Amino acid sequence: MAFQKRDLLFVSLIVVVLGIFIAISGEEKTTRVPYDDLHKKFYPIIKEDGKKAGEKFCGECHNPDGVPFAADHPPKFRCLFCHKLEEGK
Ligand code: HEC
Ligand code: HEC
C-alpha cells in the first residue's frame, strides 16, 4: 500500500494540533503571582479595579535594584497577562 498524499496531510494536521496544544499549556505554566504577604494585598485591587490598576505596583519591587528579572525574562509590560493570580484566592 503506497503512502498517499492524504496520509501526509493527516499527519501534518496532527502535528499542528499537538503544537498548538503544547504552546497553550506552556503558557498556562507561567508562575502565578504568589499569594503571600508581599502580593496578597494586590489580589483585591486586581479583582475590583482590574489588571492595569494592580500592575502599577509591581515595578516598586520588581526592578533591577529590587527583585531583578532573569536575563531571559520576556518583555515585561502587562505582568498579569502572563502571570495569573492563584486560583480560588
Ligand atoms: C509575556 C509574558 C510575561 C510578562 C508580560 C511578564 N512575565 Fe514575568 N515571567 C514570564 C515567564 C515566561 C517567566 C519564566 C518562567 C516562569 O517563571 O514562569 C517569568 C518569570 C518571572 C519571575 C520569576 C523570576 C524570573 O525572573 O525568572 C518574576 C518575579 C516575574 N516574572 C515577574 C514579572 C513582573 C513583575 C512582570 C511585569 C512588570 C512580568 N513578570 C511580566 C512571562 C512574563
Ligand atoms: C513589596 C514588593 C513586591 C511587590 C510590590 C510585588 N512583588 Fe512580586 N515578588 C517580590 C519578591 C521579594 C519576590 C520573591 C519572593 C517570593 O516569591 O515571594 C516576588 C516574586 C514574584 C513572582 C515569582 C514567584 C515565584 O514563584 O517565583 C511573581 C510572578 C511576582 N512576584 C509577580 C508580581 C506581580 C505581578 C506584582 C504586581 C501585581 C508583584 N509581583 C509585586 C516582591 C514584590
mmCIF file of N, CA and C and ligand atoms in Angstrom:
data_model
loop_
_atom_site.group_PDB
_atom_site.id
_atom_site.type_symbol
_atom_site.label_atom_id
_atom_site.label_comp_id
_atom_site.label_asym_id
_atom_site.label_seq_id
_atom_site.Cartn_x
_atom_site.Cartn_y
_atom_site.Cartn_z
ATOM 1 N N MET A 1 0.853 -1.204 0.000
ATOM 2 C CA MET A 1 0.000 0.000 0.000
ATOM 3 C C MET A 1 0.882 1.245 0.000
ATOM 4 N N ALA A 2 0.645 2.089 -0.943
ATOM 5 C CA ALA A 2 1.500 3.280 -1.066
ATOM 6 C C ALA A 2 1.140 4.319 -0.008
ATOM 7 N N PHE A 3 2.152 5.063 0.390
ATOM 8 C CA PHE A 3 1.946 6.176 1.310
ATOM 9 C C PHE A 3 1.328 7.310 0.517
ATOM 10 N N GLN A 4 0.128 7.685 0.816
ATOM 11 C CA GLN A 4 -0.569 8.638 -0.037
ATOM 12 C C GLN A 4 -0.498 10.051 0.501
ATOM 13 N N LYS A 5 -0.727 10.959 -0.411
ATOM 14 C CA LYS A 5 -0.692 12.376 -0.062
ATOM 15 C C LYS A 5 -1.669 12.675 1.079
ATOM 16 N N ARG A 6 -2.798 11.980 1.037
ATOM 17 C CA ARG A 6 -3.820 12.145 2.051
ATOM 18 C C ARG A 6 -3.279 11.838 3.447
ATOM 19 N N ASP A 7 -2.450 10.777 3.542
ATOM 20 C CA ASP A 7 -1.876 10.380 4.835
ATOM 21 C C ASP A 7 -0.958 11.481 5.351
ATOM 22 N N LEU A 8 -0.204 12.050 4.433
ATOM 23 C CA LEU A 8 0.735 13.099 4.802
ATOM 24 C C LEU A 8 -0.016 14.297 5.372
ATOM 25 N N LEU A 9 -1.120 14.640 4.727
ATOM 26 C CA LEU A 9 -1.940 15.754 5.206
ATOM 27 C C LEU A 9 -2.461 15.462 6.606
ATOM 28 N N PHE A 10 -2.871 14.220 6.799
ATOM 29 C CA PHE A 10 -3.422 13.822 8.098
ATOM 30 C C PHE A 10 -2.364 13.956 9.187
ATOM 31 N N VAL A 11 -1.140 13.484 8.862
ATOM 32 C CA VAL A 11 -0.042 13.556 9.828
ATOM 33 C C VAL A 11 0.282 15.022 10.143
ATOM 34 N N SER A 12 0.323 15.871 9.109
ATOM 35 C CA SER A 12 0.648 17.284 9.382
ATOM 36 C C SER A 12 -0.418 17.929 10.248
ATOM 37 N N LEU A 13 -1.659 17.534 10.027
ATOM 38 C CA LEU A 13 -2.738 18.094 10.833
ATOM 39 C C LEU A 13 -2.527 17.747 12.308
ATOM 40 N N ILE A 14 -2.160 16.500 12.581
ATOM 41 C CA ILE A 14 -1.916 16.077 13.964
ATOM 42 C C ILE A 14 -0.764 16.873 14.564
ATOM 43 N N VAL A 15 0.292 17.051 13.777
ATOM 44 C CA VAL A 15 1.454 17.795 14.267
ATOM 45 C C VAL A 15 1.055 19.221 14.634
ATOM 46 N N VAL A 16 0.270 19.855 13.767
ATOM 47 C CA VAL A 16 -0.146 21.238 14.024
ATOM 48 C C VAL A 16 -0.999 21.309 15.296
ATOM 49 N N VAL A 17 -1.957 20.399 15.410
ATOM 50 C CA VAL A 17 -2.843 20.416 16.576
ATOM 51 C C VAL A 17 -2.040 20.194 17.863
ATOM 52 N N LEU A 18 -1.113 19.234 17.841
ATOM 53 C CA LEU A 18 -0.270 18.985 19.005
ATOM 54 C C LEU A 18 0.557 20.207 19.358
ATOM 55 N N GLY A 19 1.098 20.859 18.318
ATOM 56 C CA GLY A 19 1.924 22.052 18.521
ATOM 57 C C GLY A 19 1.151 23.139 19.241
ATOM 58 N N ILE A 20 -0.072 23.384 18.785
ATOM 59 C CA ILE A 20 -0.903 24.415 19.407
ATOM 60 C C ILE A 20 -1.196 24.032 20.859
ATOM 61 N N PHE A 21 -1.494 22.769 21.066
ATOM 62 C CA PHE A 21 -1.808 22.276 22.407
ATOM 63 C C PHE A 21 -0.639 22.521 23.355
ATOM 64 N N ILE A 22 0.572 22.193 22.899
ATOM 65 C CA ILE A 22 1.759 22.357 23.744
ATOM 66 C C ILE A 22 2.012 23.837 23.999
ATOM 67 N N ALA A 23 1.817 24.681 22.975
ATOM 68 C CA ALA A 23 2.040 26.116 23.128
ATOM 69 C C ALA A 23 1.097 26.684 24.185
ATOM 70 N N ILE A 24 -0.170 26.282 24.132
ATOM 71 C CA ILE A 24 -1.152 26.806 25.086
ATOM 72 C C ILE A 24 -0.845 26.331 26.498
ATOM 73 N N SER A 25 -0.547 25.039 26.658
ATOM 74 C CA SER A 25 -0.316 24.529 28.009
ATOM 75 C C SER A 25 0.968 25.114 28.582
ATOM 76 N N GLY A 26 1.936 25.430 27.726
ATOM 77 C CA GLY A 26 3.159 26.065 28.196
ATOM 78 C C GLY A 26 2.865 27.417 28.814
ATOM 79 N N GLU A 27 2.000 28.174 28.176
ATOM 80 C CA GLU A 27 1.653 29.498 28.656
ATOM 81 C C GLU A 27 0.988 29.436 30.029
ATOM 82 N N GLU A 28 0.175 28.419 30.220
ATOM 83 C CA GLU A 28 -0.524 28.241 31.492
ATOM 84 C C GLU A 28 0.440 27.984 32.635
ATOM 85 N N LYS A 29 1.647 27.561 32.320
ATOM 86 C CA LYS A 29 2.574 27.186 33.387
ATOM 87 C C LYS A 29 3.368 28.365 33.922
ATOM 88 N N THR A 30 3.219 29.529 33.334
ATOM 89 C CA THR A 30 3.940 30.693 33.839
ATOM 90 C C THR A 30 3.635 30.873 35.327
ATOM 91 N N THR A 31 4.658 31.137 36.094
ATOM 92 C CA THR A 31 4.497 31.285 37.541
ATOM 93 C C THR A 31 3.327 32.195 37.871
ATOM 94 N N ARG A 32 2.504 31.786 38.815
ATOM 95 C CA ARG A 32 1.415 32.643 39.240
ATOM 96 C C ARG A 32 1.935 33.662 40.240
ATOM 97 N N VAL A 33 1.194 34.757 40.369
ATOM 98 C CA VAL A 33 1.527 35.747 41.382
ATOM 99 C C VAL A 33 1.322 35.077 42.738
ATOM 100 N N PRO A 34 2.371 34.963 43.555
ATOM 101 C CA PRO A 34 2.204 34.228 44.815
ATOM 102 C C PRO A 34 1.179 34.894 45.722
ATOM 103 N N TYR A 35 0.447 34.068 46.463
ATOM 104 C CA TYR A 35 -0.496 34.620 47.440
ATOM 105 C C TYR A 35 0.228 34.640 48.782
ATOM 106 N N ASP A 36 1.178 35.569 48.931
ATOM 107 C CA ASP A 36 1.938 35.659 50.183
ATOM 108 C C ASP A 36 1.818 37.080 50.727
ATOM 109 N N ASP A 37 2.536 37.363 51.797
ATOM 110 C CA ASP A 37 2.405 38.667 52.446
ATOM 111 C C ASP A 37 2.748 39.816 51.507
ATOM 112 N N LEU A 38 3.656 39.568 50.568
ATOM 113 C CA LEU A 38 4.060 40.644 49.664
ATOM 114 C C LEU A 38 3.006 40.922 48.596
ATOM 115 N N HIS A 39 2.308 39.878 48.163
ATOM 116 C CA HIS A 39 1.444 40.012 46.993
ATOM 117 C C HIS A 39 -0.047 39.970 47.293
ATOM 118 N N LYS A 40 -0.394 39.423 48.456
ATOM 119 C CA LYS A 40 -1.804 39.263 48.840
ATOM 120 C C LYS A 40 -2.618 40.532 48.658
ATOM 121 N N LYS A 41 -2.029 41.669 49.039
ATOM 122 C CA LYS A 41 -2.787 42.914 49.039
ATOM 123 C C LYS A 41 -3.180 43.365 47.636
ATOM 124 N N PHE A 42 -2.531 42.799 46.621
ATOM 125 C CA PHE A 42 -2.880 43.209 45.256
ATOM 126 C C PHE A 42 -4.067 42.426 44.708
ATOM 127 N N TYR A 43 -4.384 41.300 45.339
ATOM 128 C CA TYR A 43 -5.487 40.477 44.826
ATOM 129 C C TYR A 43 -6.804 41.252 44.746
ATOM 130 N N PRO A 44 -7.219 41.911 45.873
ATOM 131 C CA PRO A 44 -8.487 42.664 45.783
ATOM 132 C C PRO A 44 -8.405 43.824 44.788
ATOM 133 N N ILE A 45 -7.259 44.476 44.702
ATOM 134 C CA ILE A 45 -7.121 45.597 43.756
ATOM 135 C C ILE A 45 -7.322 45.090 42.327
ATOM 136 N N ILE A 46 -6.670 43.967 42.030
ATOM 137 C CA ILE A 46 -6.750 43.417 40.681
ATOM 138 C C ILE A 46 -8.166 42.955 40.379
ATOM 139 N N LYS A 47 -8.829 42.370 41.386
ATOM 140 C CA LYS A 47 -10.181 41.872 41.151
ATOM 141 C C LYS A 47 -11.192 43.000 41.002
ATOM 142 N N GLU A 48 -11.014 44.055 41.796
ATOM 143 C CA GLU A 48 -12.008 45.119 41.759
ATOM 144 C C GLU A 48 -11.715 46.171 40.706
ATOM 145 N N ASP A 49 -10.445 46.543 40.571
ATOM 146 C CA ASP A 49 -10.108 47.638 39.662
ATOM 147 C C ASP A 49 -9.427 47.167 38.387
ATOM 148 N N GLY A 50 -9.149 45.892 38.277
ATOM 149 C CA GLY A 50 -8.595 45.361 37.041
ATOM 150 C C GLY A 50 -7.086 45.189 37.075
ATOM 151 N N LYS A 51 -6.617 44.475 36.060
ATOM 152 C CA LYS A 51 -5.197 44.139 35.964
ATOM 153 C C LYS A 51 -4.324 45.377 35.902
ATOM 154 N N LYS A 52 -4.762 46.350 35.121
ATOM 155 C CA LYS A 52 -3.927 47.524 34.887
ATOM 156 C C LYS A 52 -3.676 48.279 36.189
ATOM 157 N N ALA A 53 -4.707 48.368 37.027
ATOM 158 C CA ALA A 53 -4.573 49.063 38.300
ATOM 159 C C ALA A 53 -3.591 48.332 39.210
ATOM 160 N N GLY A 54 -3.610 47.016 39.192
ATOM 161 C CA GLY A 54 -2.730 46.231 40.040
ATOM 162 C C GLY A 54 -1.282 46.280 39.589
ATOM 163 N N GLU A 55 -1.083 46.281 38.287
ATOM 164 C CA GLU A 55 0.269 46.220 37.729
ATOM 165 C C GLU A 55 1.107 47.447 38.058
ATOM 166 N N LYS A 56 0.450 48.549 38.366
ATOM 167 C CA LYS A 56 1.197 49.773 38.661
ATOM 168 C C LYS A 56 2.189 49.567 39.792
ATOM 169 N N PHE A 57 1.869 48.627 40.715
ATOM 170 C CA PHE A 57 2.683 48.447 41.913
ATOM 171 C C PHE A 57 3.830 47.468 41.721
ATOM 172 N N CYS A 58 3.766 46.624 40.741
ATOM 173 C CA CYS A 58 4.750 45.549 40.603
ATOM 174 C C CYS A 58 6.168 46.098 40.498
ATOM 175 N N GLY A 59 6.305 47.187 39.754
ATOM 176 C CA GLY A 59 7.629 47.735 39.498
ATOM 177 C C GLY A 59 8.301 48.331 40.722
ATOM 178 N N GLU A 60 7.535 48.560 41.786
ATOM 179 C CA GLU A 60 8.138 49.085 43.011
ATOM 180 C C GLU A 60 9.196 48.124 43.548
ATOM 181 N N CYS A 61 8.950 46.836 43.401
ATOM 182 C CA CYS A 61 9.916 45.849 43.882
ATOM 183 C C CYS A 61 10.605 45.136 42.731
ATOM 184 N N HIS A 62 9.852 44.861 41.683
ATOM 185 C CA HIS A 62 10.417 44.113 40.563
ATOM 186 C C HIS A 62 11.117 45.070 39.622
ATOM 187 N N ASN A 63 12.339 45.414 39.979
ATOM 188 C CA ASN A 63 13.174 46.278 39.144
ATOM 189 C C ASN A 63 14.620 45.889 39.400
ATOM 190 N N PRO A 64 15.557 46.373 38.601
ATOM 191 C CA PRO A 64 16.956 45.928 38.720
ATOM 192 C C PRO A 64 17.562 46.149 40.100
ATOM 193 N N ASP A 65 17.066 47.157 40.865
ATOM 194 C CA ASP A 65 17.629 47.403 42.193
ATOM 195 C C ASP A 65 16.899 46.643 43.294
ATOM 196 N N GLY A 66 15.710 46.088 42.979
ATOM 197 C CA GLY A 66 14.945 45.361 43.973
ATOM 198 C C GLY A 66 15.051 43.872 43.725
ATOM 199 N N VAL A 67 13.970 43.301 43.169
ATOM 200 C CA VAL A 67 13.971 41.902 42.766
ATOM 201 C C VAL A 67 14.241 41.876 41.269
ATOM 202 N N PRO A 68 15.471 41.625 40.847
ATOM 203 C CA PRO A 68 15.776 41.718 39.417
ATOM 204 C C PRO A 68 15.132 40.579 38.624
ATOM 205 N N PHE A 69 14.880 40.819 37.356
ATOM 206 C CA PHE A 69 14.333 39.796 36.466
ATOM 207 C C PHE A 69 15.462 38.921 35.948
ATOM 208 N N ALA A 70 15.145 37.684 35.617
ATOM 209 C CA ALA A 70 16.112 36.830 34.946
ATOM 210 C C ALA A 70 16.446 37.458 33.593
ATOM 211 N N ALA A 71 17.667 37.212 33.122
ATOM 212 C CA ALA A 71 18.107 37.833 31.875
ATOM 213 C C ALA A 71 17.216 37.423 30.708
ATOM 214 N N ASP A 72 16.629 36.232 30.787
ATOM 215 C CA ASP A 72 15.811 35.775 29.662
ATOM 216 C C ASP A 72 14.321 36.026 29.899
ATOM 217 N N HIS A 73 14.008 36.915 30.826
ATOM 218 C CA HIS A 73 12.595 37.232 31.038
ATOM 219 C C HIS A 73 12.024 37.913 29.794
ATOM 220 N N PRO A 74 10.827 37.488 29.336
ATOM 221 C CA PRO A 74 10.219 38.110 28.150
ATOM 222 C C PRO A 74 9.855 39.573 28.427
ATOM 223 N N PRO A 75 9.477 40.332 27.379
ATOM 224 C CA PRO A 75 9.107 41.737 27.567
ATOM 225 C C PRO A 75 8.098 41.876 28.699
ATOM 226 N N LYS A 76 8.252 42.909 29.560
ATOM 227 C CA LYS A 76 7.561 42.858 30.840
ATOM 228 C C LYS A 76 6.381 43.806 31.012
ATOM 229 N N PHE A 77 6.012 44.544 29.997
ATOM 230 C CA PHE A 77 4.815 45.349 30.162
ATOM 231 C C PHE A 77 3.638 44.395 30.380
ATOM 232 N N ARG A 78 2.660 44.784 31.166
ATOM 233 C CA ARG A 78 1.467 43.980 31.439
ATOM 234 C C ARG A 78 1.782 42.619 32.070
ATOM 235 N N CYS A 79 2.340 42.686 33.289
ATOM 236 C CA CYS A 79 2.700 41.480 34.047
ATOM 237 C C CYS A 79 1.588 40.437 34.080
ATOM 238 N N LEU A 80 0.357 40.919 34.301
ATOM 239 C CA LEU A 80 -0.721 39.991 34.647
ATOM 240 C C LEU A 80 -1.328 39.284 33.439
ATOM 241 N N PHE A 81 -0.923 39.677 32.231
ATOM 242 C CA PHE A 81 -1.337 38.896 31.075
ATOM 243 C C PHE A 81 -0.693 37.522 31.133
ATOM 244 N N CYS A 82 0.513 37.458 31.664
ATOM 245 C CA CYS A 82 1.219 36.175 31.708
ATOM 246 C C CYS A 82 1.171 35.562 33.098
ATOM 247 N N HIS A 83 1.369 36.381 34.130
ATOM 248 C CA HIS A 83 1.352 35.853 35.495
ATOM 249 C C HIS A 83 -0.062 35.957 36.057
ATOM 250 N N LYS A 84 -0.753 34.839 36.085
ATOM 251 C CA LYS A 84 -2.130 34.814 36.595
ATOM 252 C C LYS A 84 -2.126 34.814 38.117
ATOM 253 N N LEU A 85 -3.278 35.114 38.685
ATOM 254 C CA LEU A 85 -3.432 35.008 40.133
ATOM 255 C C LEU A 85 -3.599 33.538 40.515
ATOM 256 N N GLU A 86 -3.280 33.222 41.757
ATOM 257 C CA GLU A 86 -3.546 31.881 42.281
ATOM 258 C C GLU A 86 -5.041 31.624 42.198
ATOM 259 N N GLU A 87 -5.430 30.408 41.867
ATOM 260 C CA GLU A 87 -6.846 30.121 41.731
ATOM 261 C C GLU A 87 -7.558 30.037 43.071
ATOM 262 N N GLY A 88 -8.772 30.557 43.090
ATOM 263 C CA GLY A 88 -9.616 30.441 44.274
ATOM 264 C C GLY A 88 -9.211 31.342 45.428
ATOM 265 N N LYS A 89 -8.355 32.346 45.141
ATOM 266 C CA LYS A 89 -7.940 33.227 46.229
ATOM 267 C C LYS A 89 -8.635 34.577 46.089
HETATM 268 C C1 HEC B 1 4.988 37.918 28.003
HETATM 269 C C2 HEC B 1 4.718 37.230 29.255
HETATM 270 C C3 HEC B 1 5.256 37.845 30.564
HETATM 271 C C4 HEC B 1 5.054 39.140 31.027
HETATM 272 C C5 HEC B 1 4.291 40.281 30.348
HETATM 273 C C6 HEC B 1 5.706 39.203 32.314
HETATM 274 N N1 HEC B 1 6.286 37.988 32.606
HETATM 275 FE FE1 HEC B 1 7.330 37.509 34.302
HETATM 276 N N2 HEC B 1 7.819 35.679 33.516
HETATM 277 C C7 HEC B 1 7.349 35.193 32.309
HETATM 278 C C8 HEC B 1 7.973 33.899 32.064
HETATM 279 C C9 HEC B 1 7.716 33.011 30.835
HETATM 280 C C10 HEC B 1 8.840 33.647 33.162
HETATM 281 C C11 HEC B 1 9.787 32.474 33.379
HETATM 282 C C12 HEC B 1 9.067 31.198 33.624
HETATM 283 C C13 HEC B 1 8.302 31.264 34.892
HETATM 284 O O1 HEC B 1 8.865 31.584 35.949
HETATM 285 O O2 HEC B 1 7.082 31.007 34.832
HETATM 286 C C14 HEC B 1 8.693 34.769 34.075
HETATM 287 C C15 HEC B 1 9.322 34.885 35.311
HETATM 288 C C16 HEC B 1 9.077 35.883 36.242
HETATM 289 C C17 HEC B 1 9.560 35.914 37.603
HETATM 290 C C18 HEC B 1 10.417 34.843 38.249
HETATM 291 C C19 HEC B 1 11.856 35.274 38.335
HETATM 292 C C20 HEC B 1 12.484 35.355 36.966
HETATM 293 O O3 HEC B 1 12.800 36.483 36.514
HETATM 294 O O4 HEC B 1 12.705 34.306 36.342
HETATM 295 C C21 HEC B 1 9.111 37.071 38.179
HETATM 296 C C22 HEC B 1 9.376 37.572 39.588
HETATM 297 C C23 HEC B 1 8.330 37.770 37.170
HETATM 298 N N3 HEC B 1 8.326 37.026 36.008
HETATM 299 C C24 HEC B 1 7.683 38.979 37.375
HETATM 300 C C25 HEC B 1 7.064 39.731 36.385
HETATM 301 C C26 HEC B 1 6.597 41.098 36.570
HETATM 302 C C27 HEC B 1 6.670 41.880 37.873
HETATM 303 C C28 HEC B 1 6.090 41.495 35.365
HETATM 304 C C29 HEC B 1 5.539 42.901 34.989
HETATM 305 C C30 HEC B 1 6.479 44.028 35.217
HETATM 306 C C31 HEC B 1 6.202 40.369 34.439
HETATM 307 N N4 HEC B 1 6.831 39.325 35.100
HETATM 308 C C32 HEC B 1 5.733 40.334 33.132
HETATM 309 C C33 HEC B 1 6.449 35.810 31.457
HETATM 310 C C34 HEC B 1 6.030 37.135 31.557
HETATM 311 C C1 HEC B 2 6.621 44.669 48.096
HETATM 312 C C2 HEC B 2 7.474 44.211 46.991
HETATM 313 C C3 HEC B 2 6.793 43.474 45.827
HETATM 314 C C4 HEC B 2 5.744 43.930 45.054
HETATM 315 C C5 HEC B 2 5.019 45.256 45.124
HETATM 316 C C6 HEC B 2 5.485 42.867 44.078
HETATM 317 N N1 HEC B 2 6.355 41.816 44.276
HETATM 318 FE FE1 HEC B 2 6.396 40.072 43.219
HETATM 319 N N2 HEC B 2 7.898 39.359 44.400
HETATM 320 C C7 HEC B 2 8.520 40.084 45.410
HETATM 321 C C8 HEC B 2 9.567 39.254 45.999
HETATM 322 C C9 HEC B 2 10.516 39.682 47.140
HETATM 323 C C10 HEC B 2 9.528 38.022 45.307
HETATM 324 C C11 HEC B 2 10.409 36.794 45.528
HETATM 325 C C12 HEC B 2 9.990 36.047 46.766
HETATM 326 C C13 HEC B 2 8.617 35.479 46.643
HETATM 327 O O1 HEC B 2 8.420 34.545 45.822
HETATM 328 O O2 HEC B 2 7.694 35.960 47.334
HETATM 329 C C14 HEC B 2 8.477 38.122 44.320
HETATM 330 C C15 HEC B 2 8.121 37.106 43.440
HETATM 331 C C16 HEC B 2 7.208 37.229 42.395
HETATM 332 C C17 HEC B 2 6.918 36.212 41.426
HETATM 333 C C18 HEC B 2 7.590 34.855 41.297
HETATM 334 C C19 HEC B 2 7.063 33.872 42.262
HETATM 335 C C20 HEC B 2 7.781 32.566 42.104
HETATM 336 O O3 HEC B 2 7.161 31.552 42.466
HETATM 337 O O4 HEC B 2 8.933 32.543 41.646
HETATM 338 C C21 HEC B 2 5.966 36.719 40.576
HETATM 339 C C22 HEC B 2 5.343 36.028 39.372
HETATM 340 C C23 HEC B 2 5.671 38.045 41.031
HETATM 341 N N3 HEC B 2 6.423 38.326 42.145
HETATM 342 C C24 HEC B 2 4.772 38.882 40.417
HETATM 343 C C25 HEC B 2 4.413 40.137 40.887
HETATM 344 C C26 HEC B 2 3.401 40.968 40.277
HETATM 345 C C27 HEC B 2 2.615 40.610 39.017
HETATM 346 C C28 HEC B 2 3.318 42.093 41.031
HETATM 347 C C29 HEC B 2 2.342 43.260 40.852
HETATM 348 C C30 HEC B 2 0.909 42.910 40.986
HETATM 349 C C31 HEC B 2 4.283 41.983 42.125
HETATM 350 N N4 HEC B 2 4.925 40.776 41.989
HETATM 351 C C32 HEC B 2 4.505 42.933 43.096
HETATM 352 C C33 HEC B 2 8.211 41.373 45.827
HETATM 353 C C34 HEC B 2 7.174 42.150 45.329
#
